[in-house]
mmCIF file of C-alpha atoms in Angstrom:
data_model
loop_
_atom_site.group_PDB
_atom_site.id
_atom_site.type_symbol
_atom_site.label_atom_id
_atom_site.label_comp_id
_atom_site.label_asym_id
_atom_site.label_seq_id
_atom_site.Cartn_x
_atom_site.Cartn_y
_atom_site.Cartn_z
ATOM 1 C CA UNK A 1 -24.689 -28.257 -3.922
ATOM 2 C CA UNK A 2 -20.439 -28.909 -3.170
ATOM 3 C CA UNK A 3 -19.594 -25.196 -4.454
ATOM 4 C CA UNK A 4 -22.467 -23.997 -2.151
ATOM 5 C CA UNK A 5 -21.005 -25.511 0.777
ATOM 6 C CA UNK A 6 -17.749 -24.317 0.157
ATOM 7 C CA UNK A 7 -18.794 -20.660 -0.312
ATOM 8 C CA UNK A 8 -20.766 -21.014 3.295
ATOM 9 C CA UNK A 9 -17.812 -22.100 4.888
ATOM 10 C CA UNK A 10 -15.439 -19.672 3.684
ATOM 11 C CA UNK A 11 -17.589 -17.095 4.260
ATOM 12 C CA UNK A 12 -17.869 -18.321 7.920
ATOM 13 C CA UNK A 13 -14.067 -18.205 8.036
ATOM 14 C CA UNK A 14 -13.567 -14.979 6.654
ATOM 15 C CA UNK A 15 -16.331 -13.558 9.505
ATOM 16 C CA UNK A 16 -14.379 -14.966 12.301
ATOM 17 C CA UNK A 17 -11.118 -12.356 11.557
ATOM 18 C CA UNK A 18 -13.615 -9.606 11.232
ATOM 19 C CA UNK A 19 -14.515 -9.840 15.161
ATOM 20 C CA UNK A 20 -10.893 -8.371 16.113
ATOM 21 C CA UNK A 21 -10.386 -5.574 18.308
ATOM 22 C CA UNK A 22 -7.355 -3.451 18.615
ATOM 23 C CA UNK A 23 -6.535 -0.070 20.823
ATOM 24 C CA UNK A 24 -4.964 3.125 19.173
ATOM 25 C CA UNK A 25 -1.630 1.887 20.829
ATOM 26 C CA UNK A 26 -1.654 -1.618 19.739
ATOM 27 C CA UNK A 27 -2.343 -0.057 16.285
ATOM 28 C CA UNK A 28 0.342 2.408 16.385
ATOM 29 C CA UNK A 29 3.309 -0.019 17.760
ATOM 30 C CA UNK A 30 6.056 -1.798 15.921
ATOM 31 C CA UNK A 31 5.434 -5.690 16.406
ATOM 32 C CA UNK A 32 7.752 -8.508 15.673
ATOM 33 C CA UNK A 33 7.518 -11.984 16.195
ATOM 34 C CA UNK A 34 11.432 -13.412 15.484
ATOM 35 C CA UNK A 35 10.213 -17.090 15.983
ATOM 36 C CA UNK A 36 7.686 -16.905 13.214
ATOM 37 C CA UNK A 37 9.037 -17.496 9.238
ATOM 38 C CA UNK A 38 8.374 -14.299 7.035
ATOM 39 C CA UNK A 39 6.720 -12.074 9.680
ATOM 40 C CA UNK A 40 7.202 -8.839 8.290
ATOM 41 C CA UNK A 41 5.755 -5.121 9.904
ATOM 42 C CA UNK A 42 5.583 -2.483 7.356
ATOM 43 C CA UNK A 43 5.257 1.317 7.594
ATOM 44 C CA UNK A 44 4.522 3.576 4.942
ATOM 45 C CA UNK A 45 4.074 7.220 4.330
ATOM 46 C CA UNK A 46 3.775 9.734 1.247
ATOM 47 C CA UNK A 47 3.403 13.338 0.444
ATOM 48 C CA UNK A 48 2.818 15.273 -2.466
ATOM 49 C CA UNK A 49 3.146 19.271 -2.399
ATOM 50 C CA UNK A 50 1.874 21.637 -4.951
ATOM 51 C CA UNK A 51 5.334 22.666 -5.467
ATOM 52 C CA UNK A 52 6.591 19.729 -6.916
ATOM 53 C CA UNK A 53 8.190 17.874 -4.315
ATOM 54 C CA UNK A 54 7.267 14.055 -3.680
ATOM 55 C CA UNK A 55 8.468 11.588 -1.729
ATOM 56 C CA UNK A 56 7.594 8.496 -0.532
ATOM 57 C CA UNK A 57 9.330 6.048 2.319
ATOM 58 C CA UNK A 58 8.719 2.921 3.582
ATOM 59 C CA UNK A 59 10.224 0.553 6.559
ATOM 60 C CA UNK A 60 9.612 -3.227 7.088
ATOM 61 C CA UNK A 61 10.762 -5.242 9.751
ATOM 62 C CA UNK A 62 11.226 -8.622 8.955
ATOM 63 C CA UNK A 63 11.931 -12.136 11.414
ATOM 64 C CA UNK A 64 14.285 -14.080 9.258
ATOM 65 C CA UNK A 65 15.255 -11.874 6.492
ATOM 66 C CA UNK A 66 16.850 -8.453 5.906
ATOM 67 C CA UNK A 67 14.617 -5.012 6.504
ATOM 68 C CA UNK A 68 13.634 -3.483 3.615
ATOM 69 C CA UNK A 69 13.282 0.200 3.848
ATOM 70 C CA UNK A 70 12.738 3.216 0.859
ATOM 71 C CA UNK A 71 13.256 6.670 0.715
ATOM 72 C CA UNK A 72 12.803 8.387 -2.595
ATOM 73 C CA UNK A 73 12.004 12.045 -3.285
ATOM 74 C CA UNK A 74 11.006 13.939 -6.703
ATOM 75 C CA UNK A 75 12.819 16.702 -7.149
ATOM 76 C CA UNK A 76 11.394 19.739 -9.567
ATOM 77 C CA UNK A 77 13.589 19.697 -12.143
ATOM 78 C CA UNK A 78 16.187 17.213 -11.306
ATOM 79 C CA UNK A 79 13.983 14.335 -10.938
ATOM 80 C CA UNK A 80 13.621 11.229 -8.591
ATOM 81 C CA UNK A 81 16.560 11.063 -5.940
ATOM 82 C CA UNK A 82 16.554 7.870 -3.450
ATOM 83 C CA UNK A 83 17.795 4.353 -2.499
ATOM 84 C CA UNK A 84 16.035 1.258 -1.259
ATOM 85 C CA UNK A 85 17.367 -1.295 1.089
ATOM 86 C CA UNK A 86 20.536 0.087 2.262
ATOM 87 C CA UNK A 87 22.170 -1.219 4.861
ATOM 88 C CA UNK A 88 21.098 0.452 8.013
ATOM 89 C CA UNK A 89 21.108 -0.735 11.819
ATOM 90 C CA UNK A 90 18.097 -1.328 13.203
ATOM 91 C CA UNK A 91 17.004 1.041 16.304
ATOM 92 C CA UNK A 92 14.064 1.326 19.155
ATOM 93 C CA UNK A 93 10.620 1.898 17.172
ATOM 94 C CA UNK A 94 10.459 2.680 13.615
ATOM 95 C CA UNK A 95 13.938 3.265 13.167
ATOM 96 C CA UNK A 96 16.472 1.949 10.639
ATOM 97 C CA UNK A 97 19.551 4.349 10.623
ATOM 98 C CA UNK A 98 18.857 7.941 10.057
ATOM 99 C CA UNK A 99 15.650 6.954 9.019
ATOM 100 C CA UNK A 100 12.842 7.418 11.701
ATOM 101 C CA UNK A 101 9.118 7.317 11.902
ATOM 102 C CA UNK A 102 8.201 8.917 15.740
ATOM 103 C CA UNK A 103 4.623 8.575 17.040
ATOM 104 C CA UNK A 104 3.677 11.711 18.838
ATOM 105 C CA UNK A 105 -0.241 11.097 18.949
ATOM 106 C CA UNK A 106 -1.758 7.601 18.256
ATOM 107 C CA UNK A 107 -3.888 7.654 15.303
ATOM 108 C CA UNK A 108 -3.553 11.303 14.944
ATOM 109 C CA UNK A 109 0.333 12.720 14.433
ATOM 110 C CA UNK A 110 3.671 11.409 13.245
ATOM 111 C CA UNK A 111 6.938 12.839 12.645
ATOM 112 C CA UNK A 112 9.127 11.661 9.984
ATOM 113 C CA UNK A 113 12.981 12.290 9.349
ATOM 114 C CA UNK A 114 15.760 11.750 7.400
ATOM 115 C CA UNK A 115 19.273 12.927 7.213
ATOM 116 C CA UNK A 116 21.656 11.437 4.923
ATOM 117 C CA UNK A 117 22.463 11.220 1.324
ATOM 118 C CA UNK A 118 20.212 10.206 -1.807
ATOM 119 C CA UNK A 119 21.477 8.622 -5.180
ATOM 120 C CA UNK A 120 20.737 9.139 -8.733
ATOM 121 C CA UNK A 121 23.082 6.814 -10.854
ATOM 122 C CA UNK A 122 26.079 7.410 -9.985
ATOM 123 C CA UNK A 123 25.632 10.667 -8.337
ATOM 124 C CA UNK A 124 24.676 11.464 -4.476
ATOM 125 C CA UNK A 125 23.414 14.526 -2.747
ATOM 126 C CA UNK A 126 22.667 15.394 0.652
ATOM 127 C CA UNK A 127 19.188 16.157 2.081
ATOM 128 C CA UNK A 128 17.655 16.478 5.157
ATOM 129 C CA UNK A 129 13.902 15.963 6.113
ATOM 130 C CA UNK A 130 11.965 16.321 8.754
ATOM 131 C CA UNK A 131 8.222 16.852 8.386
ATOM 132 C CA UNK A 132 5.194 16.124 10.637
ATOM 133 C CA UNK A 133 2.063 14.074 9.770
ATOM 134 C CA UNK A 134 -1.659 15.286 10.883
ATOM 135 C CA UNK A 135 -4.200 12.519 10.136
ATOM 136 C CA UNK A 136 -7.414 14.116 8.015
ATOM 137 C CA UNK A 137 -9.397 11.069 8.779
ATOM 138 C CA UNK A 138 -9.866 8.080 11.433
ATOM 139 C CA UNK A 139 -7.711 4.980 10.481
ATOM 140 C CA UNK A 140 -9.789 2.472 8.334
ATOM 141 C CA UNK A 141 -8.725 -0.859 9.658
ATOM 142 C CA UNK A 142 -9.458 -3.580 7.107
ATOM 143 C CA UNK A 143 -10.655 -5.818 9.558
ATOM 144 C CA UNK A 144 -14.037 -3.576 9.610
ATOM 145 C CA UNK A 145 -13.731 -1.322 6.040
ATOM 146 C CA UNK A 146 -12.309 -2.429 2.842
ATOM 147 C CA UNK A 147 -13.541 -6.002 2.486
ATOM 148 C CA UNK A 148 -16.740 -7.948 2.833
ATOM 149 C CA UNK A 149 -16.636 -11.485 4.615
ATOM 150 C CA UNK A 150 -18.755 -12.332 1.304
ATOM 151 C CA UNK A 151 -16.699 -11.114 -1.097
ATOM 152 C CA UNK A 152 -13.625 -12.604 -0.111
ATOM 153 C CA UNK A 153 -15.454 -15.890 0.833
ATOM 154 C CA UNK A 154 -16.729 -15.977 -2.796
ATOM 155 C CA UNK A 155 -13.223 -15.747 -4.062
ATOM 156 C CA UNK A 156 -11.531 -18.678 -1.914
ATOM 157 C CA UNK A 157 -14.620 -20.449 -2.307
ATOM 158 C CA UNK A 158 -13.429 -21.046 -5.930
ATOM 159 C CA UNK A 159 -9.916 -22.158 -5.273
ATOM 160 C CA UNK A 160 -9.231 -25.931 -5.301
ATOM 161 C CA UNK A 161 -8.703 -26.759 -1.680
ATOM 162 C CA UNK A 162 -6.153 -28.775 0.033
ATOM 163 C CA UNK A 163 -4.287 -28.742 3.429
ATOM 164 C CA UNK A 164 -1.230 -26.757 1.547
ATOM 165 C CA UNK A 165 -4.199 -24.209 0.350
ATOM 166 C CA UNK A 166 -5.309 -23.182 3.819
ATOM 167 C CA UNK A 167 -2.106 -23.217 5.176
ATOM 168 C CA UNK A 168 -1.236 -20.400 2.794
ATOM 169 C CA UNK A 169 -4.344 -18.841 3.474
ATOM 170 C CA UNK A 170 -3.362 -18.617 6.821
ATOM 171 C CA UNK A 171 -0.474 -16.040 5.934
ATOM 172 C CA UNK A 172 -3.102 -13.778 4.831
ATOM 173 C CA UNK A 173 -4.564 -12.942 8.160
ATOM 174 C CA UNK A 174 -2.910 -9.736 8.607
ATOM 175 C CA UNK A 175 -3.807 -6.541 10.148
ATOM 176 C CA UNK A 176 -3.875 -3.894 8.032
ATOM 177 C CA UNK A 177 -4.811 0.193 8.227
ATOM 178 C CA UNK A 178 -4.493 3.374 6.294
ATOM 179 C CA UNK A 179 -5.163 7.007 6.423
ATOM 180 C CA UNK A 180 -5.215 10.362 4.407
ATOM 181 C CA UNK A 181 -3.675 13.315 5.976
ATOM 182 C CA UNK A 182 -1.312 16.527 5.597
ATOM 183 C CA UNK A 183 1.980 16.909 6.452
ATOM 184 C CA UNK A 184 4.031 20.012 7.120
ATOM 185 C CA UNK A 185 7.711 20.501 7.288
ATOM 186 C CA UNK A 186 11.148 21.211 5.480
ATOM 187 C CA UNK A 187 12.969 19.668 2.758
ATOM 188 C CA UNK A 188 16.873 20.828 2.783
ATOM 189 C CA UNK A 189 18.572 20.419 -0.803
ATOM 190 C CA UNK A 190 21.648 21.760 -2.226
ATOM 191 C CA UNK A 191 21.998 23.734 0.512
ATOM 192 C CA UNK A 192 18.660 25.553 0.241
ATOM 193 C CA UNK A 193 15.706 25.029 2.816
ATOM 194 C CA UNK A 194 12.083 24.352 0.955
ATOM 195 C CA UNK A 195 9.080 24.676 3.334
ATOM 196 C CA UNK A 196 6.663 22.531 2.347
ATOM 197 C CA UNK A 197 2.966 21.349 2.971
ATOM 198 C CA UNK A 198 2.011 18.157 1.598
ATOM 199 C CA UNK A 199 -1.094 15.848 1.054
ATOM 200 C CA UNK A 200 -0.567 12.818 2.707
ATOM 201 C CA UNK A 201 -1.331 8.954 2.539
ATOM 202 C CA UNK A 202 -0.028 6.493 5.010
ATOM 203 C CA UNK A 203 -0.418 3.065 5.744
ATOM 204 C CA UNK A 204 0.993 -0.140 8.713
ATOM 205 C CA UNK A 205 0.476 -3.581 8.349
ATOM 206 C CA UNK A 206 1.655 -6.695 10.043
ATOM 207 C CA UNK A 207 1.522 -10.313 9.289
ATOM 208 C CA UNK A 208 3.533 -13.000 6.842
ATOM 209 C CA UNK A 209 4.425 -12.020 3.845
ATOM 210 C CA UNK A 210 6.276 -13.876 0.767
ATOM 211 C CA UNK A 211 6.799 -11.709 -2.026
ATOM 212 C CA UNK A 212 7.333 -15.056 -4.152
ATOM 213 C CA UNK A 213 3.562 -15.746 -3.546
ATOM 214 C CA UNK A 214 2.836 -12.390 -5.269
ATOM 215 C CA UNK A 215 1.655 -12.933 -9.183
ATOM 216 C CA UNK A 216 0.548 -9.203 -9.660
ATOM 217 C CA UNK A 217 -1.666 -6.467 -8.099
ATOM 218 C CA UNK A 218 -2.772 -2.987 -7.928
ATOM 219 C CA UNK A 219 -3.190 -0.133 -4.806
ATOM 220 C CA UNK A 220 -4.678 3.134 -5.432
ATOM 221 C CA UNK A 221 -4.741 5.438 -2.757
ATOM 222 C CA UNK A 222 -6.274 9.316 -3.379
ATOM 223 C CA UNK A 223 -7.638 12.459 -2.155
ATOM 224 C CA UNK A 224 -10.478 13.663 -3.995
ATOM 225 C CA UNK A 225 -10.789 17.860 -4.262
ATOM 226 C CA UNK A 226 -14.167 17.495 -2.899
ATOM 227 C CA UNK A 227 -12.836 15.922 0.812
ATOM 228 C CA UNK A 228 -13.367 12.423 -0.430
ATOM 229 C CA UNK A 229 -10.527 9.729 0.270
ATOM 230 C CA UNK A 230 -10.197 5.900 -1.630
ATOM 231 C CA UNK A 231 -8.653 3.011 -1.918
ATOM 232 C CA UNK A 232 -9.489 0.841 -4.905
ATOM 233 C CA UNK A 233 -7.045 -2.078 -4.849
ATOM 234 C CA UNK A 234 -7.080 -5.508 -6.297
ATOM 235 C CA UNK A 235 -4.325 -8.694 -5.622
ATOM 236 C CA UNK A 236 -3.847 -11.987 -6.933
ATOM 237 C CA UNK A 237 -1.500 -14.346 -5.178
ATOM 238 C CA UNK A 238 -0.534 -18.181 -6.534
ATOM 239 C CA UNK A 239 -3.273 -19.814 -4.598
ATOM 240 C CA UNK A 240 -5.533 -17.416 -4.745
ATOM 241 C CA UNK A 241 -6.552 -14.818 -7.398
ATOM 242 C CA UNK A 242 -8.592 -11.037 -7.657
ATOM 243 C CA UNK A 243 -9.214 -10.185 -4.019
ATOM 244 C CA UNK A 244 -10.699 -6.949 -3.897
ATOM 245 C CA UNK A 245 -9.980 -4.494 -0.982
ATOM 246 C CA UNK A 246 -11.734 -1.139 -1.472
ATOM 247 C CA UNK A 247 -13.358 1.881 0.377
ATOM 248 C CA UNK A 248 -14.321 5.285 -0.074
ATOM 249 C CA UNK A 249 -15.089 7.934 2.763
ATOM 250 C CA UNK A 250 -17.797 10.118 2.204
ATOM 251 C CA UNK A 251 -19.651 12.905 4.805
ATOM 252 C CA UNK A 252 -17.081 11.521 7.576
ATOM 253 C CA UNK A 253 -17.856 7.905 6.967
ATOM 254 C CA UNK A 254 -16.108 4.543 5.448
ATOM 255 C CA UNK A 255 -18.066 2.821 3.382
ATOM 256 C CA UNK A 256 -17.034 -0.552 1.745
ATOM 257 C CA UNK A 257 -16.787 -0.491 -2.278
ATOM 258 C CA UNK A 258 -19.314 -3.278 -3.379
ATOM 259 C CA UNK A 259 -17.265 -4.508 -6.962
ATOM 260 C CA UNK A 260 -14.362 -3.084 -8.722
ATOM 261 C CA UNK A 261 -13.090 -5.043 -11.980
ATOM 262 C CA UNK A 262 -11.273 -8.163 -11.824
ATOM 263 C CA UNK A 263 -7.670 -8.425 -13.636
ATOM 264 C CA UNK A 264 -9.520 -10.455 -16.534
ATOM 265 C CA UNK A 265 -11.848 -7.541 -17.036
ATOM 266 C CA UNK A 266 -9.317 -4.694 -17.048
ATOM 267 C CA UNK A 267 -8.750 -3.083 -20.232
ATOM 268 C CA UNK A 268 -4.570 -2.169 -19.793
ATOM 269 C CA UNK A 269 -2.531 -1.495 -22.517
ATOM 270 C CA UNK A 270 0.187 -3.222 -20.867
ATOM 271 C CA UNK A 271 1.033 -4.931 -17.606
ATOM 272 C CA UNK A 272 1.866 -2.007 -15.928
ATOM 273 C CA UNK A 273 0.358 0.805 -17.691
ATOM 274 C CA UNK A 274 0.842 4.630 -16.496
ATOM 275 C CA UNK A 275 -2.762 5.721 -17.448
ATOM 276 C CA UNK A 276 -5.771 3.651 -17.354
ATOM 277 C CA UNK A 277 -9.652 3.811 -16.723
ATOM 278 C CA UNK A 278 -11.985 1.826 -15.304
ATOM 279 C CA UNK A 279 -15.753 1.428 -13.852
ATOM 280 C CA UNK A 280 -16.429 0.973 -9.912
ATOM 281 C CA UNK A 281 -19.694 0.087 -8.006
ATOM 282 C CA UNK A 282 -19.711 1.665 -4.808
ATOM 283 C CA UNK A 283 -23.215 0.213 -4.042
ATOM 284 C CA UNK A 284 -24.742 -3.444 -5.272
ATOM 285 C CA UNK A 285 -27.905 -1.615 -6.537
ATOM 286 C CA UNK A 286 -25.989 1.487 -7.504
ATOM 287 C CA UNK A 287 -24.725 2.931 -10.411
ATOM 288 C CA UNK A 288 -21.245 2.605 -12.105
ATOM 289 C CA UNK A 289 -18.890 5.588 -11.978
ATOM 290 C CA UNK A 290 -15.363 6.002 -13.362
ATOM 291 C CA UNK A 291 -12.279 5.965 -12.142
ATOM 292 C CA UNK A 292 -9.291 7.704 -14.021
ATOM 293 C CA UNK A 293 -5.476 7.264 -13.315
ATOM 294 C CA UNK A 294 -2.850 9.349 -15.144
ATOM 295 C CA UNK A 295 0.679 8.783 -13.362
ATOM 296 C CA UNK A 296 3.731 11.106 -13.512
ATOM 297 C CA UNK A 297 6.883 10.520 -11.367
ATOM 298 C CA UNK A 298 7.663 7.048 -10.480
ATOM 299 C CA UNK A 299 9.554 5.351 -7.829
ATOM 300 C CA UNK A 300 10.541 1.633 -8.611
ATOM 301 C CA UNK A 301 11.535 -1.112 -6.167
ATOM 302 C CA UNK A 302 12.441 -4.516 -6.403
ATOM 303 C CA UNK A 303 11.164 -7.197 -3.721
ATOM 304 C CA UNK A 304 13.418 -10.045 -2.692
ATOM 305 C CA UNK A 305 14.379 -9.671 -6.684
ATOM 306 C CA UNK A 306 11.216 -11.747 -7.372
ATOM 307 C CA UNK A 307 8.394 -8.901 -7.462
ATOM 308 C CA UNK A 308 8.564 -6.011 -9.360
ATOM 309 C CA UNK A 309 7.089 -2.868 -7.332
ATOM 310 C CA UNK A 310 6.470 0.168 -9.241
ATOM 311 C CA UNK A 311 4.759 3.324 -7.366
ATOM 312 C CA UNK A 312 3.695 6.359 -9.047
ATOM 313 C CA UNK A 313 2.419 10.177 -8.263
ATOM 314 C CA UNK A 314 -1.191 9.822 -9.290
ATOM 315 C CA UNK A 315 -3.763 12.459 -10.503
ATOM 316 C CA UNK A 316 -7.024 10.707 -10.326
ATOM 317 C CA UNK A 317 -10.516 11.814 -11.475
ATOM 318 C CA UNK A 318 -12.974 9.994 -9.944
ATOM 319 C CA UNK A 319 -16.610 10.465 -9.907
ATOM 320 C CA UNK A 320 -15.997 13.708 -12.118
ATOM 321 C CA UNK A 321 -13.958 14.946 -9.321
ATOM 322 C CA UNK A 322 -9.868 15.336 -9.217
ATOM 323 C CA UNK A 323 -7.750 14.394 -6.875
ATOM 324 C CA UNK A 324 -4.096 13.019 -6.488
ATOM 325 C CA UNK A 325 -2.651 10.481 -4.671
ATOM 326 C CA UNK A 326 0.000 7.168 -5.127
ATOM 327 C CA UNK A 327 -0.770 4.090 -7.464
ATOM 328 C CA UNK A 328 1.247 1.449 -7.077
ATOM 329 C CA UNK A 329 1.267 -1.649 -9.214
ATOM 330 C CA UNK A 330 3.320 -4.753 -9.040
ATOM 331 C CA UNK A 331 4.315 -7.929 -11.304
ATOM 332 C CA UNK A 332 5.935 -11.336 -10.368
ATOM 333 C CA UNK A 333 8.941 -11.352 -12.208
ATOM 334 C CA UNK A 334 9.371 -15.092 -12.623
ATOM 335 C CA UNK A 335 5.859 -15.489 -14.097
ATOM 336 C CA UNK A 336 5.546 -12.454 -16.414
ATOM 337 C CA UNK A 337 8.017 -11.192 -19.322
ATOM 338 C CA UNK A 338 8.500 -7.586 -18.859
ATOM 339 C CA UNK A 339 11.184 -4.789 -19.568
ATOM 340 C CA UNK A 340 10.616 -3.340 -16.102
ATOM 341 C CA UNK A 341 13.513 -0.506 -17.922
ATOM 342 C CA UNK A 342 10.342 0.327 -20.138
ATOM 343 C CA UNK A 343 7.729 1.215 -17.125
ATOM 344 C CA UNK A 344 8.853 4.052 -15.441
#
């Protein structure tokens, strides 16, 4: 009886959050709460071109810690060049130093610019990146799609409840949305201007973020050749495990995925595999469908020196259809023994 009551209460608490509404202008703005400890506003773009250029870039604006920033580019025949967490002055809007994201039309068009240097070991080369993002589908806001109150409530109900638990749980009350798109523009490298078109994915979120609370996660975002767009994500925190967020867009509609495996049920060959397969159940009464992930170019990052995060350009096969996208995995360096040099 006690567990049943916990489940009912947890579902009720989760449903309240899903009543929030935001305009496109609110969603696409930078959010700041300087008086709120560990507040974070994070934006991310990734692009994959047929010519072999792939880039990932992120900016995070934080209330009481140094801002975060990434720009890493996979150059055909030359490997990955890039930086993370350079000391760069914060500008108006989404800008740190020479890295800037400019919203042209909320929910539809952005411009990503960077002109500076990219290191690779002891080497460093100048680069100029100027691309324009065009959304291929509407924003998918996780308040509305990707999770259900029942899914989240069940996981919350499994944990030991305490005052501290609910304090940590409130930190997860974030706004998070994603979008598939295309990008066109140029990358100038070694004196040559490359005119490129990219398959693109992006996200934006804001709330409290403490990397030390993260135990492990994966985030798989892909676009299939038949036009479907998906996210299969799983995260375990120190205080609540196996939180699922997953959707698929098909026939111009977003659908929340019913079930993906928990970490305990995944058949990984290592803590940070470079390829794997698992089953997805889109509907409660529907058949299982298989997802295969094969990773290529790798982009590693260390988050506050406590959490190791590795992104990769990925080839997907889902439900028999090929696709491309980004596969991200992460693990807490204090809780797991791992040789991060062997993961890329």
